[in-house]
mmCIF file of C-alpha atoms and ligand atoms in Angstrom:
data_model
loop_
_atom_site.group_PDB
_atom_site.id
_atom_site.type_symbol
_atom_site.label_atom_id
_atom_site.label_comp_id
_atom_site.label_asym_id
_atom_site.label_seq_id
_atom_site.Cartn_x
_atom_site.Cartn_y
_atom_site.Cartn_z
ATOM 1 C CA MET A 833 74.419 118.089 102.172
ATOM 2 C CA THR A 834 76.884 117.851 99.323
ATOM 3 C CA VAL A 835 75.595 116.905 95.884
ATOM 4 C CA ARG A 836 78.197 115.190 93.754
ATOM 5 C CA LEU A 837 77.660 113.967 90.253
ATOM 6 C CA ALA A 838 80.840 111.912 90.005
ATOM 7 C CA PRO A 839 82.354 109.223 92.226
ATOM 8 C CA ASP A 840 85.526 110.084 94.153
ATOM 9 C CA ALA A 841 88.665 110.057 92.049
ATOM 10 C CA CYS A 842 90.944 108.310 94.547
ATOM 11 C CA PRO A 843 93.465 106.117 92.773
ATOM 12 C CA GLY A 844 93.495 102.407 93.488
ATOM 13 C CA ALA A 845 95.367 99.286 92.523
ATOM 14 C CA LEU A 846 92.971 98.913 89.616
ATOM 15 C CA LYS A 847 92.147 102.613 89.198
ATOM 16 C CA VAL A 848 95.584 103.673 87.966
ATOM 17 C CA HIS A 849 95.980 107.423 87.541
ATOM 18 C CA GLU A 850 98.044 108.893 84.749
ATOM 19 C CA ALA A 851 100.760 111.279 85.979
ATOM 20 C CA VAL A 852 103.672 112.935 84.216
ATOM 21 C CA ASP A 853 105.985 110.135 85.308
ATOM 22 C CA GLY A 854 103.583 107.344 84.269
ATOM 23 C CA GLY A 855 100.816 105.448 86.007
ATOM 24 C CA LEU A 856 100.178 105.851 89.719
ATOM 25 C CA ALA A 857 98.562 103.000 91.639
ATOM 26 C CA ARG A 858 97.547 103.174 95.280
ATOM 27 C CA VAL A 859 97.433 99.879 97.123
ATOM 28 C CA ARG A 860 95.383 99.676 100.304
ATOM 29 C CA VAL A 861 97.144 98.064 103.254
ATOM 30 C CA PRO A 862 94.609 97.785 106.098
ATOM 31 C CA GLY A 863 96.305 98.571 109.394
ATOM 32 C CA GLY A 864 99.551 99.064 107.476
ATOM 33 C CA TYR A 865 100.392 95.398 108.039
ATOM 34 C CA LEU A 866 102.633 93.790 105.439
ATOM 35 C CA THR A 867 104.446 90.477 105.556
ATOM 36 C CA GLY A 868 108.017 90.323 104.299
ATOM 37 C CA GLN A 869 106.732 88.457 101.221
ATOM 38 C CA GLN A 870 104.267 91.253 100.502
ATOM 39 C CA VAL A 871 107.042 93.843 100.760
ATOM 40 C CA ALA A 872 109.055 91.740 98.310
ATOM 41 C CA ALA A 873 106.059 91.500 95.963
ATOM 42 C CA LEU A 874 105.570 95.285 96.018
ATOM 43 C CA ALA A 875 109.281 95.826 95.387
ATOM 44 C CA GLU A 876 109.252 93.396 92.498
ATOM 45 C CA ALA A 877 106.117 94.915 90.951
ATOM 46 C CA SER A 878 107.524 98.431 91.234
ATOM 47 C CA GLY A 879 110.905 97.339 89.900
ATOM 48 C CA GLU A 880 109.460 95.528 86.895
ATOM 49 C CA LEU A 881 106.562 97.825 86.051
ATOM 50 C CA GLY A 882 107.335 101.212 87.649
ATOM 51 C CA ASP A 883 110.107 103.373 89.046
ATOM 52 C CA GLY A 884 111.275 100.825 91.623
ATOM 53 C CA ASN A 885 110.203 102.808 94.690
ATOM 54 C CA VAL A 886 107.228 102.381 97.009
ATOM 55 C CA ASP A 887 105.826 105.577 98.523
ATOM 56 C CA LEU A 888 103.962 105.705 101.828
ATOM 57 C CA THR A 889 100.706 107.634 102.116
ATOM 58 C CA SER A 890 99.152 109.502 105.013
ATOM 59 C CA ARG A 891 96.799 106.582 105.590
ATOM 60 C CA GLY A 892 99.426 103.887 105.894
ATOM 61 C CA ASN A 893 98.830 102.742 102.322
ATOM 62 C CA VAL A 894 101.392 102.570 99.507
ATOM 63 C CA GLN A 895 101.732 104.016 96.032
ATOM 64 C CA LEU A 896 103.613 102.742 93.027
ATOM 65 C CA ARG A 897 104.605 105.352 90.469
ATOM 66 C CA GLY A 898 106.057 105.541 86.994
ATOM 67 C CA LEU A 899 104.035 102.532 85.852
ATOM 68 C CA ARG A 900 104.504 101.855 82.161
ATOM 69 C CA PRO A 901 101.477 101.889 79.857
ATOM 70 C CA GLY A 902 99.780 98.538 79.471
ATOM 71 C CA THR A 903 100.991 97.093 82.765
ATOM 72 C CA ALA A 904 97.739 97.404 84.753
ATOM 73 C CA ASP A 905 96.742 93.743 84.396
ATOM 74 C CA GLN A 906 100.208 92.552 85.336
ATOM 75 C CA LEU A 907 100.169 94.757 88.413
ATOM 76 C CA ALA A 908 96.720 93.570 89.474
ATOM 77 C CA SER A 909 97.789 89.938 89.078
ATOM 78 C CA ALA A 910 100.955 90.473 91.111
ATOM 79 C CA LEU A 911 99.054 92.248 93.886
ATOM 80 C CA ALA A 912 96.304 89.621 93.973
ATOM 81 C CA ALA A 913 98.873 86.813 94.147
ATOM 82 C CA ALA A 914 100.462 88.552 97.152
ATOM 83 C CA GLY A 915 97.114 88.923 98.938
ATOM 84 C CA LEU A 916 97.121 92.688 98.429
ATOM 85 C CA LEU A 917 93.982 92.833 96.292
ATOM 86 C CA PRO A 918 91.454 90.554 97.977
ATOM 87 C CA SER A 919 88.412 92.318 96.536
ATOM 88 C CA ILE A 920 88.139 93.824 93.057
ATOM 89 C CA SER A 921 84.986 95.739 93.983
ATOM 90 C CA HIS A 922 86.507 97.132 97.198
ATOM 91 C CA ASP A 923 89.896 98.146 95.789
ATOM 92 C CA THR A 924 89.671 101.731 97.096
ATOM 93 C CA SER A 925 87.406 101.074 100.119
ATOM 94 C CA ARG A 926 89.763 99.239 102.481
ATOM 95 C CA ASN A 927 91.098 102.309 104.290
ATOM 96 C CA VAL A 928 91.883 101.279 107.844
ATOM 97 C CA VAL A 929 94.557 102.820 110.050
ATOM 98 C CA ALA A 930 95.723 101.021 113.176
ATOM 99 C CA SER A 931 97.836 102.183 116.094
ATOM 100 C CA PRO A 932 101.468 101.212 115.613
ATOM 101 C CA LEU A 933 103.021 98.670 117.984
ATOM 102 C CA ALA A 934 99.584 97.477 119.130
ATOM 103 C CA ASP A 935 99.411 94.087 117.351
ATOM 104 C CA LEU A 936 95.935 94.564 115.973
ATOM 105 C CA GLN A 937 96.307 92.320 112.912
ATOM 106 C CA GLU A 938 93.449 90.053 113.898
ATOM 107 C CA VAL A 939 91.053 92.921 114.651
ATOM 108 C CA VAL A 940 92.015 94.690 111.410
ATOM 109 C CA ALA A 941 91.442 91.469 109.458
ATOM 110 C CA ARG A 942 87.915 91.233 110.888
ATOM 111 C CA ILE A 943 87.216 94.865 110.025
ATOM 112 C CA ASP A 944 88.595 94.358 106.514
ATOM 113 C CA GLU A 945 86.442 91.282 106.029
ATOM 114 C CA GLY A 946 83.393 93.230 107.194
ATOM 115 C CA ILE A 947 84.125 96.165 104.886
ATOM 116 C CA CYS A 948 84.455 93.823 101.916
ATOM 117 C CA ALA A 949 81.121 92.191 102.778
ATOM 118 C CA MET A 950 79.157 95.464 102.541
ATOM 119 C CA ASP A 951 78.641 97.845 99.641
ATOM 120 C CA PRO A 952 81.914 99.691 98.904
ATOM 121 C CA LEU A 953 82.631 102.658 101.166
ATOM 122 C CA PRO A 954 83.857 105.806 99.381
ATOM 123 C CA GLY A 955 87.600 105.871 98.742
ATOM 124 C CA ARG A 956 87.934 108.892 101.025
ATOM 125 C CA PHE A 957 86.227 107.211 103.969
ATOM 126 C CA LEU A 958 88.596 106.176 106.757
ATOM 127 C CA LEU A 959 88.325 103.759 109.666
ATOM 128 C CA GLY A 960 90.673 103.610 112.625
ATOM 129 C CA VAL A 961 91.390 101.144 115.384
ATOM 130 C CA GLY A 962 93.625 101.166 118.432
ATOM 131 C CA GLY A 963 94.455 104.112 120.677
ATOM 132 C CA SER A 964 93.883 107.837 120.513
ATOM 133 C CA ASP A 965 96.858 108.284 118.143
ATOM 134 C CA VAL A 966 94.734 107.148 115.190
ATOM 135 C CA LEU A 967 92.348 110.039 115.832
ATOM 136 C CA SER A 968 95.048 112.459 114.677
ATOM 137 C CA VAL A 969 94.376 111.403 111.073
ATOM 138 C CA ARG A 970 90.664 112.087 111.510
ATOM 139 C CA PRO A 971 89.037 108.749 110.764
ATOM 140 C CA ASP A 972 85.311 108.870 110.059
ATOM 141 C CA LEU A 973 84.740 105.977 112.434
ATOM 142 C CA ALA A 974 87.116 104.465 114.927
ATOM 143 C CA LEU A 975 87.311 101.845 117.618
ATOM 144 C CA VAL A 976 89.478 103.486 120.264
ATOM 145 C CA ASP A 977 90.126 101.778 123.584
ATOM 146 C CA ASP A 978 86.804 99.886 123.324
ATOM 147 C CA ARG A 979 84.797 103.020 122.505
ATOM 148 C CA LEU A 980 83.149 103.788 119.193
ATOM 149 C CA VAL A 981 84.269 107.198 117.934
ATOM 150 C CA VAL A 982 82.309 108.944 115.187
ATOM 151 C CA ASP A 983 84.113 111.860 113.551
ATOM 152 C CA GLY A 984 86.160 112.393 116.704
ATOM 153 C CA ARG A 985 83.276 112.157 119.193
ATOM 154 C CA ASP A 986 82.414 109.432 121.631
ATOM 155 C CA ALA A 987 79.518 107.305 120.389
ATOM 156 C CA GLY A 988 79.266 104.686 123.118
ATOM 157 C CA ALA A 989 80.632 101.217 123.711
ATOM 158 C CA GLY A 990 82.727 99.973 120.824
ATOM 159 C CA SER A 991 83.398 96.631 119.187
ATOM 160 C CA VAL A 992 84.219 95.462 115.684
ATOM 161 C CA ALA A 993 80.529 94.715 115.198
ATOM 162 C CA ALA A 994 79.564 98.232 116.361
ATOM 163 C CA LEU A 995 82.154 99.786 114.041
ATOM 164 C CA LEU A 996 80.894 97.829 111.037
ATOM 165 C CA GLU A 997 77.292 98.580 111.923
ATOM 166 C CA ALA A 998 78.154 102.293 112.042
ATOM 167 C CA ALA A 999 79.865 101.986 108.644
ATOM 168 C CA GLN A 1000 76.720 100.391 107.244
ATOM 169 C CA HIS A 1001 74.680 103.190 108.792
ATOM 170 C CA PHE A 1002 76.889 105.723 107.002
ATOM 171 C CA LEU A 1003 76.214 103.923 103.713
ATOM 172 C CA ASP A 1004 72.485 104.035 104.426
ATOM 173 C CA LEU A 1005 72.627 107.772 105.179
ATOM 174 C CA ARG A 1006 75.245 109.023 102.779
ATOM 175 C CA GLY A 1007 73.564 109.965 99.520
ATOM 176 C CA SER A 1008 76.578 111.312 97.636
ATOM 177 C CA GLU A 1009 78.643 112.225 100.717
ATOM 178 C CA TRP A 1010 82.156 110.856 101.113
ATOM 179 C CA ARG A 1011 82.831 111.525 104.793
ATOM 180 C CA VAL A 1012 80.834 111.453 108.028
ATOM 181 C CA ARG A 1013 81.692 115.115 108.632
ATOM 182 C CA GLU A 1014 79.738 116.019 105.491
ATOM 183 C CA LEU A 1015 76.416 114.694 106.745
ATOM 184 C CA THR A 1016 74.204 114.947 109.790
ATOM 185 C CA TRP A 1017 74.883 111.927 111.961
ATOM 186 C CA ASP A 1018 71.456 111.074 113.313
ATOM 187 C CA ARG A 1019 72.586 109.199 116.410
ATOM 188 C CA PRO A 1020 73.640 110.622 119.784
ATOM 189 C CA LEU A 1021 77.271 111.707 120.065
ATOM 190 C CA GLY A 1022 79.165 112.599 123.233
ATOM 191 C CA ASP A 1023 82.230 114.722 123.855
ATOM 192 C CA PRO A 1024 85.214 114.953 121.537
ATOM 193 C CA VAL A 1025 87.770 112.267 122.332
ATOM 194 C CA ALA A 1026 91.316 113.379 123.175
ATOM 195 C CA VAL A 1027 93.677 112.985 120.242
ATOM 196 C CA GLY A 1028 97.051 111.264 120.637
ATOM 197 C CA THR A 1029 100.261 111.572 118.674
ATOM 198 C CA ALA A 1030 102.485 109.429 116.489
ATOM 199 C CA PRO A 1031 105.036 107.159 118.179
ATOM 200 C CA ALA A 1032 108.531 108.572 118.563
ATOM 201 C CA LEU A 1033 111.222 107.229 116.292
ATOM 202 C CA GLY A 1034 113.566 104.676 117.798
ATOM 203 C CA VAL A 1035 113.439 101.419 119.710
ATOM 204 C CA HIS A 1036 110.187 100.343 121.380
ATOM 205 C CA GLY A 1037 110.845 96.986 123.052
ATOM 206 C CA ASP A 1038 111.475 94.418 120.346
ATOM 207 C CA ARG A 1039 110.589 96.800 117.521
ATOM 208 C CA VAL A 1040 111.898 99.963 115.945
ATOM 209 C CA VAL A 1041 109.924 102.875 114.544
ATOM 210 C CA ALA A 1042 111.822 104.325 111.592
ATOM 211 C CA LEU A 1043 111.230 107.029 109.011
ATOM 212 C CA PRO A 1044 112.060 106.783 105.326
ATOM 213 C CA PRO A 1045 112.997 110.321 104.182
ATOM 214 C CA LEU A 1046 110.080 111.929 102.310
ATOM 215 C CA GLY A 1047 108.059 108.742 102.777
ATOM 216 C CA ARG A 1048 109.859 106.886 100.000
ATOM 217 C CA LEU A 1049 110.965 103.262 100.305
ATOM 218 C CA THR A 1050 113.806 102.874 97.825
ATOM 219 C CA PRO A 1051 114.722 99.522 96.254
ATOM 220 C CA SER A 1052 117.542 98.970 98.746
ATOM 221 C CA VAL A 1053 115.319 99.779 101.750
ATOM 222 C CA LEU A 1054 112.610 97.515 100.355
ATOM 223 C CA GLY A 1055 115.188 94.732 100.148
ATOM 224 C CA GLN A 1056 115.946 95.180 103.856
ATOM 225 C CA LEU A 1057 112.275 95.361 104.855
ATOM 226 C CA ALA A 1058 111.463 92.159 102.997
ATOM 227 C CA ALA A 1059 113.314 90.299 105.750
ATOM 228 C CA GLY A 1060 110.388 90.517 108.124
ATOM 229 C CA PRO A 1061 106.944 91.850 108.913
ATOM 230 C CA VAL A 1062 106.439 95.604 108.616
ATOM 231 C CA GLN A 1063 103.724 97.924 109.826
ATOM 232 C CA LEU A 1064 103.293 101.152 107.867
ATOM 233 C CA THR A 1065 101.959 104.040 109.899
ATOM 234 C CA PRO A 1066 99.824 106.996 108.800
ATOM 235 C CA TRP A 1067 102.780 109.211 109.712
ATOM 236 C CA ARG A 1068 104.804 107.618 106.918
ATOM 237 C CA GLN A 1069 106.888 105.580 109.325
ATOM 238 C CA VAL A 1070 107.698 101.869 109.279
ATOM 239 C CA VAL A 1071 107.642 99.634 112.344
ATOM 240 C CA VAL A 1072 110.082 96.753 112.000
ATOM 241 C CA PRO A 1073 111.579 94.064 114.242
ATOM 242 C CA ALA A 1074 114.604 95.308 116.180
ATOM 243 C CA GLY A 1075 117.974 94.056 115.070
ATOM 244 C CA GLY A 1076 117.426 94.339 111.321
ATOM 245 C CA ASP A 1077 119.304 96.456 108.797
ATOM 246 C CA LEU A 1078 118.016 100.043 109.001
ATOM 247 C CA THR A 1079 120.356 101.611 106.452
ATOM 248 C CA GLY A 1080 118.581 104.463 104.674
ATOM 249 C CA LEU A 1081 115.984 104.878 107.424
ATOM 250 C CA VAL A 1082 115.912 107.546 110.130
ATOM 251 C CA THR A 1083 115.560 106.376 113.731
ATOM 252 C CA ASP A 1084 116.829 109.414 115.621
ATOM 253 C CA PRO A 1085 113.924 111.598 116.849
ATOM 254 C CA ALA A 1086 116.297 114.580 116.633
ATOM 255 C CA SER A 1087 117.038 114.005 112.929
ATOM 256 C CA PRO A 1088 116.345 117.006 110.682
ATOM 257 C CA TRP A 1089 114.256 114.653 108.532
ATOM 258 C CA VAL A 1090 111.570 114.449 111.208
ATOM 259 C CA GLY A 1091 108.591 116.550 110.137
ATOM 260 C CA VAL A 1092 109.794 117.130 106.565
ATOM 261 C CA SER A 1093 107.486 116.240 103.692
ATOM 262 C CA ALA A 1094 107.175 117.055 100.007
ATOM 263 C CA CYS A 1095 104.570 116.825 97.282
ATOM 264 C CA ALA A 1096 105.019 114.607 94.217
ATOM 265 C CA GLY A 1097 107.346 117.200 92.678
ATOM 266 C CA LEU A 1098 108.396 116.587 89.096
ATOM 267 C CA ALA A 1099 105.990 113.658 88.864
ATOM 268 C CA CYS A 1100 103.283 116.335 88.656
ATOM 269 C CA ALA A 1101 102.793 118.479 85.565
ATOM 270 C CA LYS A 1102 102.309 121.591 87.692
ATOM 271 C CA ALA A 1103 105.641 121.401 89.521
ATOM 272 C CA LEU A 1104 107.852 124.417 88.970
ATOM 273 C CA ARG A 1105 110.920 122.843 90.568
ATOM 274 C CA ASP A 1106 112.329 119.480 91.627
ATOM 275 C CA VAL A 1107 111.141 119.947 95.188
ATOM 276 C CA ARG A 1108 112.059 116.464 96.328
ATOM 277 C CA ALA A 1109 115.679 116.843 95.236
ATOM 278 C CA ASP A 1110 115.792 120.346 96.704
ATOM 279 C CA ALA A 1111 114.392 119.049 100.011
ATOM 280 C CA VAL A 1112 117.127 116.399 100.156
ATOM 281 C CA ALA A 1113 119.834 118.952 99.347
ATOM 282 C CA ALA A 1114 118.611 121.458 101.924
ATOM 283 C CA VAL A 1115 117.638 119.237 104.863
ATOM 284 C CA ALA A 1116 118.743 120.960 108.071
ATOM 285 C CA PRO A 1117 117.316 121.744 111.489
ATOM 286 C CA GLY A 1118 114.564 124.357 111.507
ATOM 287 C CA PRO A 1119 110.846 124.848 112.081
ATOM 288 C CA ARG A 1120 108.644 121.773 111.740
ATOM 289 C CA PRO A 1121 106.488 120.584 110.131
ATOM 290 C CA LEU A 1122 108.157 121.729 106.915
ATOM 291 C CA HIS A 1123 106.558 120.918 103.577
ATOM 292 C CA TRP A 1124 108.017 121.402 100.116
ATOM 293 C CA ALA A 1125 105.448 122.147 97.418
ATOM 294 C CA GLY A 1126 105.995 122.345 93.682
ATOM 295 C CA CYS A 1127 103.355 125.025 93.183
ATOM 296 C CA GLU A 1128 100.778 127.165 94.935
ATOM 297 C CA ARG A 1129 98.403 124.251 95.391
ATOM 298 C CA GLN A 1130 100.629 123.000 98.222
ATOM 299 C CA CYS A 1131 99.289 119.436 97.998
ATOM 300 C CA GLY A 1132 99.802 117.320 101.088
ATOM 301 C CA ALA A 1133 100.915 120.156 103.359
ATOM 302 C CA PRO A 1134 100.229 119.076 106.958
ATOM 303 C CA ALA A 1135 98.224 121.380 109.204
ATOM 304 C CA GLY A 1136 100.367 124.171 110.610
ATOM 305 C CA ALA A 1137 103.325 123.426 108.336
ATOM 306 C CA VAL A 1138 105.837 125.953 107.111
ATOM 307 C CA VAL A 1139 105.484 125.519 103.347
ATOM 308 C CA ARG A 1140 108.355 126.182 100.939
ATOM 309 C CA THR A 1141 106.453 126.823 97.761
ATOM 310 C CA ALA A 1142 108.192 126.731 94.374
ATOM 311 C CA THR A 1143 107.764 129.813 92.220
ATOM 312 C CA ALA A 1144 109.101 130.792 88.812
ATOM 313 C CA GLU A 1145 111.972 132.588 90.531
ATOM 314 C CA GLY A 1146 112.827 130.161 93.323
ATOM 315 C CA TYR A 1147 110.973 129.483 96.541
ATOM 316 C CA ARG A 1148 108.574 131.459 98.628
HETATM 317 S S1 LIG B 2341 101.708 121.098 95.026
HETATM 318 FE FE1 LIG B 2341 101.589 121.565 92.816
HETATM 319 S S2 LIG B 2341 103.344 120.460 91.958
HETATM 320 FE FE2 LIG B 2341 102.982 119.573 93.988
HETATM 321 S S3 LIG B 2341 101.648 117.810 93.577
HETATM 322 FE FE3 LIG B 2341 100.318 119.581 94.069
HETATM 323 S S4 LIG B 2341 99.770 120.436 92.065
HETATM 324 FE FE4 LIG B 2341 101.567 119.128 91.763
#
């Protein structure tokens, strides 16, 4: 059992963190589903209050950076008006990943509604729904192909009701724990469930899976994405209707951008170099995953990644 004296420090839409480049707000997007209007609202909020970009997270959520002091209320109002902040008390709790290309909006909406009707889950807690691909981001609880999966193990027949009941059970058990893996789950669990992988970039029927380099949606890309619905994936991809403008996005699975990530770089006080600019300048084929880190902490490095770590002299 873990004993914690403080709540988790995950940023939220209302819990804006102060970084070197200004405020950082994380907006939960259950299932990664955004309408074109919501993309436009995020772009407008970032353009007016922050640095103009929208960054994707490893849970299919988004972050706005460089927020000017005193803009928190304006941001919250803009997000609420766009339907991106339906619950003040559950700002950081609505962490739900959904399989891309699976059209699970209705199921995710029911899960989201259920989460918001119970006491807030910890900001680090994660739910998943869809196929085995979502298990690769290690959700605490998941509904995978009609099975309930608890910390990667089969827990019997699944349904939205069973998933929400398991989430409530976690709240009843948790004490100060943030994740299922930190406590003793007192219900029977079966074998580990096979873990799937992210969808390949490119065309999938009437949709395209595309990658914004380093997970950053720039103002021009946001303008394109506002034309239609978008699904953000936990692999920092976007799923968009085929036929739209994909300028600035990578759709070739053989692109050297595939598998390249970077930490916040100069937006962090600890960064020794501008790793994001250096990653752009140096992108080329090579071992993947490749992560660029501004210091020895190596934040956000994926498992098994080759990490280029900034040092006082250069890179290690
Ligand atoms: S790796 Fe270092 S520089 Fe990069 S975000 Fe983490 S602490 Fe900051």
